[in-house]
Each structure stands twice: as C-alpha cells, then as structure tokens.
PDB file of C-alpha atoms in Angstrom:
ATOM      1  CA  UNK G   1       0.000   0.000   0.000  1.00  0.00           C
ATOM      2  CA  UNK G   2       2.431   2.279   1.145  1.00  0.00           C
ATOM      3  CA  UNK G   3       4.904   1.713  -2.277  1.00  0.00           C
ATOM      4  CA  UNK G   4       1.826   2.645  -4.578  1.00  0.00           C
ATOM      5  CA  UNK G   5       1.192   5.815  -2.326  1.00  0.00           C
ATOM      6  CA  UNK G   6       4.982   6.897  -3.249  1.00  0.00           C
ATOM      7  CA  UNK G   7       4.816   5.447  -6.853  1.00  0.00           C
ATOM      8  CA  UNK G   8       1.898   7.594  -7.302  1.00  0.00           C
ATOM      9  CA  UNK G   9       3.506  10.380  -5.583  1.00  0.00           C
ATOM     10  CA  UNK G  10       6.500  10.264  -7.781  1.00  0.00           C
ATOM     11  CA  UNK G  11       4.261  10.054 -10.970  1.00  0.00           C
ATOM     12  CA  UNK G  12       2.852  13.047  -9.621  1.00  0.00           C
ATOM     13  CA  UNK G  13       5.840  15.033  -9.309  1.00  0.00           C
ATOM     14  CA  UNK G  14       7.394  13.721 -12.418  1.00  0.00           C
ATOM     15  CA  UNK G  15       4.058  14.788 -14.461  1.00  0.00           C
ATOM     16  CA  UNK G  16       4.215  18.010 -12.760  1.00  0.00           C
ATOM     17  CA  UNK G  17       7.888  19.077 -13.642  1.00  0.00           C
ATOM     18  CA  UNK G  18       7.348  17.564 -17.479  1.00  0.00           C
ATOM     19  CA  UNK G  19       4.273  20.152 -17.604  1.00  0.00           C
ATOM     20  CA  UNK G  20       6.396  23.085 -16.002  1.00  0.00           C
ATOM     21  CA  UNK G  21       9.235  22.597 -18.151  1.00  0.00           C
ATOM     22  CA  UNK G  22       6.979  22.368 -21.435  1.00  0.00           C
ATOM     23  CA  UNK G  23       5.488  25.568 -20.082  1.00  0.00           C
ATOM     24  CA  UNK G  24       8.505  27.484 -19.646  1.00  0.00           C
ATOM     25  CA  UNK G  25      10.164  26.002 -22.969  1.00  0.00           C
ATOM     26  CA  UNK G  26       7.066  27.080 -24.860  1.00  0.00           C
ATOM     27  CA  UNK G  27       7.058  30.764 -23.046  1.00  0.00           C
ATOM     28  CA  UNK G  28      10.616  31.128 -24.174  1.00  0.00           C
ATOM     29  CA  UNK G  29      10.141  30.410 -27.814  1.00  0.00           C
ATOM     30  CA  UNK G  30       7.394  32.560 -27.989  1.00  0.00           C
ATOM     31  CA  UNK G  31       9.690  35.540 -26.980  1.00  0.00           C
ATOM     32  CA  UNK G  32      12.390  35.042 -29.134  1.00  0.00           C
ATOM     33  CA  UNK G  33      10.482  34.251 -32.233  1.00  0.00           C
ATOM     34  CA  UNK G  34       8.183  37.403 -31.466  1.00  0.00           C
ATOM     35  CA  UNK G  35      10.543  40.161 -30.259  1.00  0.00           C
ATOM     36  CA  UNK G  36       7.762  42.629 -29.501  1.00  0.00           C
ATOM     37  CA  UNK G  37       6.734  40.417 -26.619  1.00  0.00           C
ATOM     38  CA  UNK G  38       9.757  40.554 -25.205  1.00  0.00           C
ATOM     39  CA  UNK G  39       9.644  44.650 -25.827  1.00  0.00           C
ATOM     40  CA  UNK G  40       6.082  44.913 -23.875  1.00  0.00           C
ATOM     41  CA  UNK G  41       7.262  43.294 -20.988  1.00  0.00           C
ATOM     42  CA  UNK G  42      10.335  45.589 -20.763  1.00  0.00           C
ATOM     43  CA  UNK G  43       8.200  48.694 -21.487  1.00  0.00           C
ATOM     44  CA  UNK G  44       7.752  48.851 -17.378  1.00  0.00           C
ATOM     45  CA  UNK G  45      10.862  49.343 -16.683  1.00  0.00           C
ATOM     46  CA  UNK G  46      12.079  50.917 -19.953  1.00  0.00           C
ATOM     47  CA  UNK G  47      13.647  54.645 -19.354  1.00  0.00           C
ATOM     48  CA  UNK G  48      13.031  55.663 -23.304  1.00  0.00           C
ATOM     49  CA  UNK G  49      11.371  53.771 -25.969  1.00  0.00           C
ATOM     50  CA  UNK G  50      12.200  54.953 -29.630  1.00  0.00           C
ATOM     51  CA  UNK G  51      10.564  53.878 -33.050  1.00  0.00           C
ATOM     52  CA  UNK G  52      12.526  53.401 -36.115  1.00  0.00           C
ATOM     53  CA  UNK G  53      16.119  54.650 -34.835  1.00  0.00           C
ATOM     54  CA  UNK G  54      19.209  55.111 -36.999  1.00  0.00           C
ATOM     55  CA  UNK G  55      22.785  55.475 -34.841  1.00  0.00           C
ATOM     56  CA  UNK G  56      26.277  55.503 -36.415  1.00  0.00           C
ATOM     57  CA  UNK G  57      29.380  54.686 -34.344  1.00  0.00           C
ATOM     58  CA  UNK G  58      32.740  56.109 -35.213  1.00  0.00           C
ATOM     59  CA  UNK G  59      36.224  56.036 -33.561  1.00  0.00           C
ATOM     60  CA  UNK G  60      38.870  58.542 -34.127  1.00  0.00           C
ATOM     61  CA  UNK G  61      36.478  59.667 -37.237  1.00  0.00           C
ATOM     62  CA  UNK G  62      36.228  56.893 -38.860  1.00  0.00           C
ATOM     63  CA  UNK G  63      32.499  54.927 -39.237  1.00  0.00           C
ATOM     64  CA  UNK G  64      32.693  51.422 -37.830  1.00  0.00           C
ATOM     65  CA  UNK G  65      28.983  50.868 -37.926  1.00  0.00           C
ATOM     66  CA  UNK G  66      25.709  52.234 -39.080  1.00  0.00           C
ATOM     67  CA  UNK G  67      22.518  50.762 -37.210  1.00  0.00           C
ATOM     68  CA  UNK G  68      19.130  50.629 -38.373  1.00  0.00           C
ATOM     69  CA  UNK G  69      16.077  49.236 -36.189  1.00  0.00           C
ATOM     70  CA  UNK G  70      12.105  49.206 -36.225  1.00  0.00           C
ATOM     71  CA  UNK G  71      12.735  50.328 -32.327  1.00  0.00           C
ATOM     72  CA  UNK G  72      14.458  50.511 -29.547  1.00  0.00           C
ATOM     73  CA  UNK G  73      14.275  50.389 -25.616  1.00  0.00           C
ATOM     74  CA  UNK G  74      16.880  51.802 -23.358  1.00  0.00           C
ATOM     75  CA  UNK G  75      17.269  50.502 -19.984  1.00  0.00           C
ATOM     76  CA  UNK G  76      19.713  53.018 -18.506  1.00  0.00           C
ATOM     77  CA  UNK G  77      20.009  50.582 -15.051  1.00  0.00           C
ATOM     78  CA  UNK G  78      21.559  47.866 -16.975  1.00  0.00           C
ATOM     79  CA  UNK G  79      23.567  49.774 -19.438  1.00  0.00           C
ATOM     80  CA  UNK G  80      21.410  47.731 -22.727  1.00  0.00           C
ATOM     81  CA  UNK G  81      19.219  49.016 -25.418  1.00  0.00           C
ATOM     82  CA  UNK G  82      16.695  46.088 -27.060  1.00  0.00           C
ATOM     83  CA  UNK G  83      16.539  46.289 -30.503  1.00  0.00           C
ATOM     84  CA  UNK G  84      13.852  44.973 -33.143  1.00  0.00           C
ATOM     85  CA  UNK G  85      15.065  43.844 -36.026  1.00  0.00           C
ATOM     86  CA  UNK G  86      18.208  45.166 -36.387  1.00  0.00           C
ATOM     87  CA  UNK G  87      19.740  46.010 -39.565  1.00  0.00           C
ATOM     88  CA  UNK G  88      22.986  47.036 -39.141  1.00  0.00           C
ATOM     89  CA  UNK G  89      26.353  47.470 -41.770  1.00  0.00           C
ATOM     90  CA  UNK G  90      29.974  47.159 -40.178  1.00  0.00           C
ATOM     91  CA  UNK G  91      32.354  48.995 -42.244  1.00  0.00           C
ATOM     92  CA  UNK G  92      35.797  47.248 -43.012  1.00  0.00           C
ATOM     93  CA  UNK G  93      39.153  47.990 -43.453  1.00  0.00           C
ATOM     94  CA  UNK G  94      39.692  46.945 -47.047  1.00  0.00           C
ATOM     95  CA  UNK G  95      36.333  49.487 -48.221  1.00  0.00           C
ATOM     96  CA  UNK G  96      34.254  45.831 -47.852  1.00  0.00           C
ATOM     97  CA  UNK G  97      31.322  46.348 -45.203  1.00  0.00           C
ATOM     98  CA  UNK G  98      28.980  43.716 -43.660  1.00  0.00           C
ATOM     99  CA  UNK G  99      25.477  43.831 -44.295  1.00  0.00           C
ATOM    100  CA  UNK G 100      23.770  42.158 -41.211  1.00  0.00           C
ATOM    101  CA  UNK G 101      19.911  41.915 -40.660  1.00  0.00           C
ATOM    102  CA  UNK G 102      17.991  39.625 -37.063  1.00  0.00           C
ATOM    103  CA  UNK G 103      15.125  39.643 -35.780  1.00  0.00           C
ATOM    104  CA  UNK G 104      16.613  40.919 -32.262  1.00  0.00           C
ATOM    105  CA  UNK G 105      19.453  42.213 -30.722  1.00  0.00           C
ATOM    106  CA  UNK G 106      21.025  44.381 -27.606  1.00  0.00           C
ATOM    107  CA  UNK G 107      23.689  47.025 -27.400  1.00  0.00           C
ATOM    108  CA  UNK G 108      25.750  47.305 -24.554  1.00  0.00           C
ATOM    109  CA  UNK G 109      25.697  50.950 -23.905  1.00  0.00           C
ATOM    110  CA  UNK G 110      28.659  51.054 -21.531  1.00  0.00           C
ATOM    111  CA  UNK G 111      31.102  49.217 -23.833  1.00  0.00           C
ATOM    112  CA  UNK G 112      29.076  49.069 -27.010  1.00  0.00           C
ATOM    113  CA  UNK G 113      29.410  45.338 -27.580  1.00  0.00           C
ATOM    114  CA  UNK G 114      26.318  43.996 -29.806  1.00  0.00           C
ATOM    115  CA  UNK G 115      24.273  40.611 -29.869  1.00  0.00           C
ATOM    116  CA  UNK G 116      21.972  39.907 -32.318  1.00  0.00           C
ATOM    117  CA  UNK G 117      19.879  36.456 -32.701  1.00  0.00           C
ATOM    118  CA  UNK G 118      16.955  35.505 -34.174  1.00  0.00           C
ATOM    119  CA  UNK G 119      17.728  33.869 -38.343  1.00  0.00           C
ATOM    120  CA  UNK G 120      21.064  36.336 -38.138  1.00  0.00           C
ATOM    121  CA  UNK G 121      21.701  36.868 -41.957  1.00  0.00           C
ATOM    122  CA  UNK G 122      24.869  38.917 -43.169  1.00  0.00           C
ATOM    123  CA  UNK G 123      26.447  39.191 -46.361  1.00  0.00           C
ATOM    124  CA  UNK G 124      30.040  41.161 -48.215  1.00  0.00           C
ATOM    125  CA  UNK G 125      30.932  41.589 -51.422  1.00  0.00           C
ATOM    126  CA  UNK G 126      32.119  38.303 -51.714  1.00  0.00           C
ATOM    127  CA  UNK G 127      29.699  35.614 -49.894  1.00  0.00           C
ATOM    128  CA  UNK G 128      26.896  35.161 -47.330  1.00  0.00           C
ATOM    129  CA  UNK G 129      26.885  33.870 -43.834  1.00  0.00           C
ATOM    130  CA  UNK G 130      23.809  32.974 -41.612  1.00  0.00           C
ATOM    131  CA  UNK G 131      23.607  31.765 -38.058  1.00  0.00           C
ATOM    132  CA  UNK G 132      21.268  31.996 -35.023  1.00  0.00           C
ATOM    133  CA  UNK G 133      23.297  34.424 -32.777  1.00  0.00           C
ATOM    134  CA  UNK G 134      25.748  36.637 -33.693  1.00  0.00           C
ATOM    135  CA  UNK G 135      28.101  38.989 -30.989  1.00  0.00           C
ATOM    136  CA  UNK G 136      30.318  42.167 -31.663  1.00  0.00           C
ATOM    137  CA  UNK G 137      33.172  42.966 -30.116  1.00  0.00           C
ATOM    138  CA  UNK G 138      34.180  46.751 -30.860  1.00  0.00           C
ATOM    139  CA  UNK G 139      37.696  46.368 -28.703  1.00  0.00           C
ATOM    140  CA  UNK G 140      38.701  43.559 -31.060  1.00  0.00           C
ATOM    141  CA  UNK G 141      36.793  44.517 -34.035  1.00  0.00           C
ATOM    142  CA  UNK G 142      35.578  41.420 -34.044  1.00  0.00           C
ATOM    143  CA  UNK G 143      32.190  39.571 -35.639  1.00  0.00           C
ATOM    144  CA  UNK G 144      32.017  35.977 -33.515  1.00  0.00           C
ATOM    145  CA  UNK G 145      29.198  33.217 -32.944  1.00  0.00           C
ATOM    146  CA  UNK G 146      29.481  30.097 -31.498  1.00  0.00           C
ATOM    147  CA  UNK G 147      26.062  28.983 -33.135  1.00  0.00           C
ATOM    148  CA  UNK G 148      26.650  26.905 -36.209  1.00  0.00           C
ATOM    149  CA  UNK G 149      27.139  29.004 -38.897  1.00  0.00           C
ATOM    150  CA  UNK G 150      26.533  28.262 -42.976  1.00  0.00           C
ATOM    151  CA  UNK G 151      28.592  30.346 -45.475  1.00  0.00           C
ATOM    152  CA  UNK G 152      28.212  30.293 -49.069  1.00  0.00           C
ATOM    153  CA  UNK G 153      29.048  32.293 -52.114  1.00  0.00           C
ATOM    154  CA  UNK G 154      29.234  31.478 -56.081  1.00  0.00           C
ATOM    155  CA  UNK G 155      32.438  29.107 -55.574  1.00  0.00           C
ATOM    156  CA  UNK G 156      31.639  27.176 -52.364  1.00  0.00           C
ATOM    157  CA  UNK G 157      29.489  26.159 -49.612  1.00  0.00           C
ATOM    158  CA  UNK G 158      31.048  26.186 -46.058  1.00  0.00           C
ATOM    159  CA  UNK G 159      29.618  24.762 -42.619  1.00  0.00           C
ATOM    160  CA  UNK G 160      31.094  25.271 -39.103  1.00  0.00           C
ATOM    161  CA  UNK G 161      30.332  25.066 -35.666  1.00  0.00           C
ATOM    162  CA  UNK G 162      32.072  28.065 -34.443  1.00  0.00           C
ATOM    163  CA  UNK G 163      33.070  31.381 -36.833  1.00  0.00           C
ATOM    164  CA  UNK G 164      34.942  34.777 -35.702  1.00  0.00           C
ATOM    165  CA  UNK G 165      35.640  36.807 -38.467  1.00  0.00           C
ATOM    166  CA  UNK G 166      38.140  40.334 -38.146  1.00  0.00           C
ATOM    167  CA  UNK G 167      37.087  43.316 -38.943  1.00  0.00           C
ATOM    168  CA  UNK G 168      40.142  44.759 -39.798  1.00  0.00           C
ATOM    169  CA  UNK G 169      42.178  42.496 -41.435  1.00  0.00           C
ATOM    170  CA  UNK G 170      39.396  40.518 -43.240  1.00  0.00           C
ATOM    171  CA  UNK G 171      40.323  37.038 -42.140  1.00  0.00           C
ATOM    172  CA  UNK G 172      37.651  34.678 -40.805  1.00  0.00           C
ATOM    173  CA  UNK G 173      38.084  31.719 -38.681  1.00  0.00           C
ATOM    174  CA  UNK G 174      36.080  28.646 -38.666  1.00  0.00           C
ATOM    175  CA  UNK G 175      36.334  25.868 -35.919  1.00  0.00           C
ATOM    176  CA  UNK G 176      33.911  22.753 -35.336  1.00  0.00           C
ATOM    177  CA  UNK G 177      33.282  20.487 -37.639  1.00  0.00           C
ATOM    178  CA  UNK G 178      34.105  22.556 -40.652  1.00  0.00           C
ATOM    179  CA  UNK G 179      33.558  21.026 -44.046  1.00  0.00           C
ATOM    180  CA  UNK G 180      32.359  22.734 -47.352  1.00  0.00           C
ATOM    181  CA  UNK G 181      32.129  22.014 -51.151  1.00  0.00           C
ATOM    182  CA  UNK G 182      34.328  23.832 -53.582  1.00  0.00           C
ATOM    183  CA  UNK G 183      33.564  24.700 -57.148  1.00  0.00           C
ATOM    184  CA  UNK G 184      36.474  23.437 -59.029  1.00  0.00           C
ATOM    185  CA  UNK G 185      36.099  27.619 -60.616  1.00  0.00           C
ATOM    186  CA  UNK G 186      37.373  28.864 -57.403  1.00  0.00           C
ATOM    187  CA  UNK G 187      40.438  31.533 -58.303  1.00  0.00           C
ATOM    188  CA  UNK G 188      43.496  31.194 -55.424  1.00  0.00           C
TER     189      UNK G 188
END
C-alpha cells in the first residue's frame, strides 16, 4: 500500500515538472520568435522607448557601424538598449562592409558590444553567412558566434560550428566540424 502511495507520488511530481518545463520552454520560444513580446514586458521598466532609430558609431572619425532598427528600448540601469530587427552594416578595413539583418538584438551601452539572434543573416561583397546568434566585439573589431554558422558564395558552400571573423584584417576563422564544397572555378 504504502509503495503505490509513493509510486503515485512520484508520478505526480514527475508529471508536474514535465508540464512546467513544457510551459517554460514554450514561453521562451514565444519571446524570441516574437521580439515585440519581449519589448512589452520591458516597457515597465524601460527609461526611453524609440521607433525606427538610426545610430552611427565612429572612432577617431572613422564609421565602424551604421545601425538601423524598427525600435528601440533603453534601460539606462543595466547599461542595454533592445533592438527589433536590427539592420545594421559594419564597415571594413579593405572598403568591404557587412550587411547584417535579425530579428533581435542588444547594445551594450557602456562598452558598445552587440548581440543579435533571431535567423542572423549577413552578407560582403564576396559571400553570405547565416547563423542563429551573432556577438560584436568593438575592442577587437571582431564579428564571432558560437552557433553553427553556414557560409556560401558562387564558388563554395562552407559549414562550421564556431566562426569569428576580423574586422580589420578581413580574415575569418572557422572551428567545429568545418567542411564545405568547392567549385572546381574557385580563383586562389
């Protein structure tokens, strides 16, 4: 009697955490597949909300990067602005630039680093990339996600598990089960 009573206990519990972790699973995919959730329940505590902003950040007087957004909400207390879909270009070195567009993202006001997630598609000159989550470091000048990432361009098809490209000297590292296809057309 007394082993069905904690059998049926257990059961209980089990069926209970099952049901709270669906909840909160399905909670959290609703937010970061609809970013204007998200926005509405930071609108509280938000110190300035802005529609359809525009910033450009330079250093020493030269453009590093030009954003675009549908809005934006600064929270001054943690030093982060929420952005809806981003659209932002990163200017390189070598007169390329980086043409990056999510559905979400943050600025760090106090340091200016940038995350965007959300179908993260960005493209040069020469190829396109596109990943789930993408991070900017300003200090390094640095694009980095450790999301797989899938590049491609007319002469090949590349897939890796980790990618941190440079900014300034326009060479891109892939780790993590990297592997590709070539065209046999591709100049060296």
């Amino acid at each position: 009697m007394k082993s069905r009573l904690i059998q049926r206990a257990l059961l209980t519990i089990a069926v209970l955490a099952l049901a709270a972790t669906v909840a909160v699973f399905i909670g959290y995919r609703r937010m970061t597949r609809n970013p204007e959730v998200l926005l509405d329940l930071v609108k509280e505590e938000a110190d300035m909300q802005l529609n359809k902003i525009r910033q450009t950040a330079t250093k020493n007087g030269i453009r590093e990067w030009r954003l675009d957004a549908e809005s934006a909400t600064l929270l001054e207390k943690e030093n982060t602005m929420l952005l809806a879909s981003p659209n932002v270009e990163f200017f390189m070195d070598d007169g390329d630039h980086v043409h990056l567009t999510a559905k979400q993202g943050t600025i760090y006001t106090d340091s200016s680093r940038m995350n965007v997630s959300g179908q993260v598609t960005a493209n040069t000159s020469l190829y396109r990339f596109q990943t789930e989550t993408l991070d900017y470091d300003p200090a390094a000048r640095e694009l980095h996600t450790d999301t797989p990432v899938n590049l491609s361009s007319k002469s090949f098809n590349l897939r890796a598990d980790t990618m941190t490209m440079n900014l300034e000297t326009s060479i891109t590292h892939f780790e993590g089960g990297v592997e590709g296809i070539i065209s046999e057309d591709l100049d060296i």
